[in-house]
């Protein structure tokens, strides 16, 4: 059943902000996943090797990563998954998934993003529980972002005014329901992730130079991730353009 619902401008703006929040948190997730790869999957052994100088303190600072690799590595994998899961949340939002089901899925996704950011953040800021807590690890970015999403979802589900605005947006036939619009919106999301990936590549390329040599071995993998994400966005946009040109055959149209 399609509801002919009129959306107020304030309600439309509110829902656009919600979708933008999903996209920003997704970008934070993917940047955090890229940024942690150089440490999580290339665990310092405590014995510097070329091109690192013999007294390079970075290894001393990161020895706890090896001890807690059972936390860092699964968290990094889940961070990648959650980044793209937010894209599906945006898709579900526009394809009129029943609100209760959407709420549960969104809460699970944001909670996974929150807990897999919180644990590495606490371990990092205490150097493996060997020092006093000192707030400052980049893991807090995605942790706070996912916490904000959970708070907003609870407000949307239990605060009457927000709940009405959400219901109108999801049920309005002039906002969703067209494959072309949905594919275009999803392609824009993946282009957004690709842009973040490429910008992150350049940042990481410059941030891991020691003695004139780039020591971050996963920079090429990050660039490849941006390319793959761009290809996904391009394929979705191309499919949308093809759909927009399809017209039903007159032989399939029955008249009474």
Coordinates of C-alpha atoms in Angstrom, one line a residue:
X1 CA 0.0 0.0 0.0
X2 CA 1.3 3.4 -0.9
X3 CA 0.4 6.4 1.2
X4 CA -0.2 9.8 -0.4
X5 CA 1.6 11.7 2.4
X6 CA 2.5 15.4 2.3
X7 CA 5.9 16.1 3.8
X8 CA 6.6 19.4 5.5
X9 CA 9.9 21.2 4.6
X10 CA 11.2 20.8 8.2
X11 CA 10.4 17.1 8.1
X12 CA 12.2 16.7 4.8
X13 CA 15.3 18.6 6.1
X14 CA 15.3 16.4 9.2
X15 CA 15.4 13.2 7.2
X16 CA 18.0 14.5 4.8
X17 CA 20.2 15.3 7.9
X18 CA 19.6 11.7 9.1
X19 CA 20.8 10.3 5.8
X20 CA 23.8 12.6 5.7
X21 CA 24.7 11.4 9.2
X22 CA 24.7 7.8 8.0
X23 CA 27.0 8.8 5.1
X24 CA 29.4 10.7 7.3
X25 CA 29.6 7.9 9.8
X26 CA 30.2 5.4 7.0
X27 CA 33.1 7.6 5.7
X28 CA 34.5 7.8 9.2
X29 CA 34.3 4.0 9.4
X30 CA 36.2 3.4 6.2
X31 CA 38.9 6.0 7.0
X32 CA 39.4 4.4 10.4
X33 CA 39.6 1.0 8.8
X34 CA 42.2 2.2 6.3
X35 CA 44.2 4.1 9.0
X36 CA 44.4 1.1 11.3
X37 CA 45.6 -1.4 8.7
X38 CA 49.2 -0.4 8.9
X39 CA 49.3 -1.3 12.6
X40 CA 46.8 -4.0 12.9
X41 CA 48.0 -6.3 10.1
X42 CA 51.7 -5.4 10.2
X43 CA 52.2 -5.9 13.9
X44 CA 55.3 -4.3 15.4
X45 CA 57.7 -6.9 16.8
X46 CA 59.6 -4.5 19.0
X47 CA 62.8 -4.9 16.9
X48 CA 63.0 -2.0 14.3
X49 CA 64.2 -2.9 10.9
X50 CA 65.1 -0.8 7.8
X51 CA 64.1 1.8 6.9
X52 CA 63.2 2.5 10.5
X53 CA 66.1 3.9 12.7
X54 CA 67.3 1.7 15.5
X55 CA 65.9 4.0 18.2
X56 CA 62.6 4.5 16.5
X57 CA 60.1 4.8 19.4
X58 CA 57.0 3.9 17.3
X59 CA 57.6 0.2 18.0
X60 CA 57.8 0.8 21.7
X61 CA 54.5 2.6 21.6
X62 CA 52.7 -0.1 19.6
X63 CA 53.8 -3.3 21.3
X64 CA 50.4 -3.7 22.9
X65 CA 48.9 -4.2 19.4
X66 CA 50.4 -7.6 19.2
X67 CA 49.2 -8.6 22.6
X68 CA 45.6 -7.5 21.8
X69 CA 45.6 -8.5 18.1
X70 CA 42.6 -10.7 18.9
X71 CA 40.7 -7.5 19.5
X72 CA 42.3 -5.2 16.9
X73 CA 42.1 -7.5 13.9
X74 CA 38.4 -8.6 14.1
X75 CA 37.5 -5.0 14.9
X76 CA 39.2 -3.8 11.8
X77 CA 37.3 -6.4 9.7
X78 CA 34.0 -5.4 11.3
X79 CA 34.8 -1.7 10.7
X80 CA 35.0 -2.4 7.0
X81 CA 31.7 -4.3 7.0
X82 CA 29.9 -1.6 9.0
X83 CA 31.1 1.1 6.6
X84 CA 29.3 -0.5 3.7
X85 CA 26.4 -1.6 5.9
X86 CA 25.5 2.0 6.3
X87 CA 25.1 2.2 2.5
X88 CA 22.4 -0.5 2.7
X89 CA 20.7 1.3 5.6
X90 CA 20.4 4.3 3.3
X91 CA 19.0 2.1 0.6
X92 CA 16.5 0.5 3.0
X93 CA 15.5 4.0 4.1
X94 CA 14.5 4.9 0.6
X95 CA 12.9 1.6 -0.3
X96 CA 10.3 1.9 2.5
X97 CA 11.4 -1.0 4.6
X98 CA 9.0 -1.4 7.6
X99 CA 10.2 1.0 10.3
X100 CA 10.5 -1.7 13.1
X101 CA 12.7 -3.9 11.0
X102 CA 14.8 -0.9 9.9
X103 CA 15.2 0.2 13.4
X104 CA 16.5 -3.2 14.6
X105 CA 18.9 -3.5 11.7
X106 CA 20.2 0.0 12.1
X107 CA 20.7 -0.4 15.9
X108 CA 22.6 -3.6 15.3
X109 CA 24.9 -2.0 12.7
X110 CA 25.6 1.1 14.8
X111 CA 26.2 -0.9 17.9
X112 CA 28.7 -3.1 16.1
X113 CA 30.4 0.0 14.9
X114 CA 30.3 1.5 18.4
X115 CA 31.7 -1.6 20.3
X116 CA 34.4 -2.3 17.7
X117 CA 35.6 1.3 18.1
X118 CA 35.3 1.5 21.8
X119 CA 37.4 -1.6 22.7
X120 CA 40.4 -0.6 20.5
X121 CA 40.1 3.0 21.7
X122 CA 40.3 2.1 25.4
X123 CA 43.2 -0.4 24.8
X124 CA 45.1 2.2 22.7
X125 CA 44.6 5.1 25.2
X126 CA 45.8 2.9 28.1
X127 CA 48.7 1.3 26.0
X128 CA 47.2 -2.1 26.7
X129 CA 46.1 -1.3 30.3
X130 CA 49.6 -0.4 31.3
X131 CA 49.2 3.3 31.6
X132 CA 46.6 5.8 32.9
X133 CA 43.8 6.6 30.4
X134 CA 44.7 9.4 28.1
X135 CA 41.9 10.3 25.6
X136 CA 43.3 10.8 22.1
X137 CA 43.2 7.8 19.8
X138 CA 41.6 8.2 16.4
X139 CA 39.3 5.3 17.2
X140 CA 37.1 7.6 19.1
X141 CA 35.9 9.3 15.9
X142 CA 33.9 6.3 14.7
X143 CA 33.0 5.3 18.2
X144 CA 31.3 8.7 18.9
X145 CA 29.8 8.7 15.4
X146 CA 28.1 5.4 15.9
X147 CA 27.0 6.4 19.4
X148 CA 25.3 9.5 17.9
X149 CA 23.5 7.3 15.4
X150 CA 22.2 5.1 18.1
X151 CA 20.9 8.1 20.1
X152 CA 19.2 9.5 17.0
X153 CA 17.6 6.2 16.2
X154 CA 16.2 5.9 19.7
X155 CA 14.8 9.5 19.3
X156 CA 13.3 8.6 16.0
X157 CA 11.6 5.5 17.4
X158 CA 10.3 6.9 20.7
X159 CA 9.9 10.7 20.4
X160 CA 6.5 11.3 18.7
X161 CA 7.4 14.3 16.6
X162 CA 10.5 12.6 15.1
X163 CA 8.6 9.4 14.7
X164 CA 5.9 11.1 12.6
X165 CA 8.5 12.9 10.5
X166 CA 10.2 9.6 9.8
X167 CA 7.0 7.7 9.0
X168 CA 5.9 10.4 6.5
X169 CA 9.2 10.4 4.7
X170 CA 9.3 6.6 4.4
X171 CA 5.7 6.3 3.2
X172 CA 5.7 9.2 0.8
X173 CA 5.4 8.0 -2.8
X174 CA 7.1 11.1 -4.2
X175 CA 10.3 10.4 -2.3
X176 CA 10.9 6.7 -2.8
X177 CA 9.7 3.8 -4.8
X178 CA 11.6 4.3 -8.1
X179 CA 14.5 2.0 -9.0
X180 CA 16.2 4.7 -10.9
X181 CA 16.2 7.1 -8.0
X182 CA 17.3 4.4 -5.6
X183 CA 20.2 3.4 -7.8
X184 CA 21.3 6.9 -8.3
X185 CA 21.2 7.6 -4.6
X186 CA 23.2 4.5 -3.9
X187 CA 25.8 5.3 -6.6
X188 CA 26.3 8.7 -5.0
X189 CA 26.9 7.0 -1.6
X190 CA 29.6 4.8 -3.2
X191 CA 31.1 7.7 -5.0
X192 CA 31.3 9.5 -1.6
X193 CA 33.1 6.5 -0.1
X194 CA 35.5 6.4 -3.1
X195 CA 36.3 10.0 -2.7
X196 CA 37.1 9.5 1.0
X197 CA 39.2 6.5 0.1
X198 CA 41.3 8.4 -2.4
X199 CA 41.8 11.4 -0.1
X200 CA 42.7 8.9 2.7
X201 CA 45.2 7.3 0.4
X202 CA 47.1 10.5 -0.2
X203 CA 47.0 11.4 3.5
X204 CA 48.4 8.0 4.5
X205 CA 51.0 8.1 1.7
X206 CA 52.4 11.3 3.2
X207 CA 52.0 10.3 6.9
X208 CA 54.1 7.1 6.7
X209 CA 57.3 8.4 5.2
X210 CA 60.4 7.6 7.3
X211 CA 63.8 8.7 5.9
X212 CA 62.2 9.5 2.6
X213 CA 60.7 6.0 2.2
X214 CA 57.1 5.2 2.4
X215 CA 56.9 2.4 5.0
X216 CA 53.1 1.8 4.8
X217 CA 52.8 -1.4 2.8
X218 CA 49.0 -1.3 2.5
X219 CA 48.8 2.1 0.7
X220 CA 48.3 0.3 -2.7
X221 CA 45.6 -1.8 -1.2
X222 CA 43.8 1.3 0.0
X223 CA 44.0 2.8 -3.5
X224 CA 42.6 -0.4 -4.9
X225 CA 39.7 -0.2 -2.4
X226 CA 38.9 3.3 -3.8
X227 CA 38.9 2.0 -7.3
X228 CA 36.6 -0.9 -6.5
X229 CA 34.2 1.4 -4.7
X230 CA 34.2 3.7 -7.7
X231 CA 33.4 0.8 -10.0
X232 CA 30.5 -0.2 -7.8
X233 CA 29.2 3.4 -7.9
X234 CA 29.7 3.6 -11.7
X235 CA 27.9 0.3 -12.3
X236 CA 24.9 1.4 -10.2
X237 CA 24.7 4.8 -12.0
X238 CA 25.0 3.0 -15.4
X239 CA 22.2 0.6 -14.4
X240 CA 20.0 3.5 -13.4
X241 CA 20.6 5.2 -16.7
X242 CA 19.7 2.0 -18.5
X243 CA 16.5 1.6 -16.4
X244 CA 15.6 5.2 -17.2
X245 CA 15.5 4.4 -20.9
X246 CA 13.4 1.2 -20.7
X247 CA 9.8 1.6 -21.8
X248 CA 7.2 -1.1 -21.5
X249 CA 6.4 -2.9 -24.8
X250 CA 3.0 -2.0 -26.2
X251 CA 2.4 -5.8 -26.7
X252 CA 2.5 -6.1 -22.9
X253 CA -0.1 -3.4 -22.3
X254 CA -3.6 -4.8 -22.0
X255 CA -6.6 -2.7 -22.5
X256 CA -10.1 -3.5 -21.5

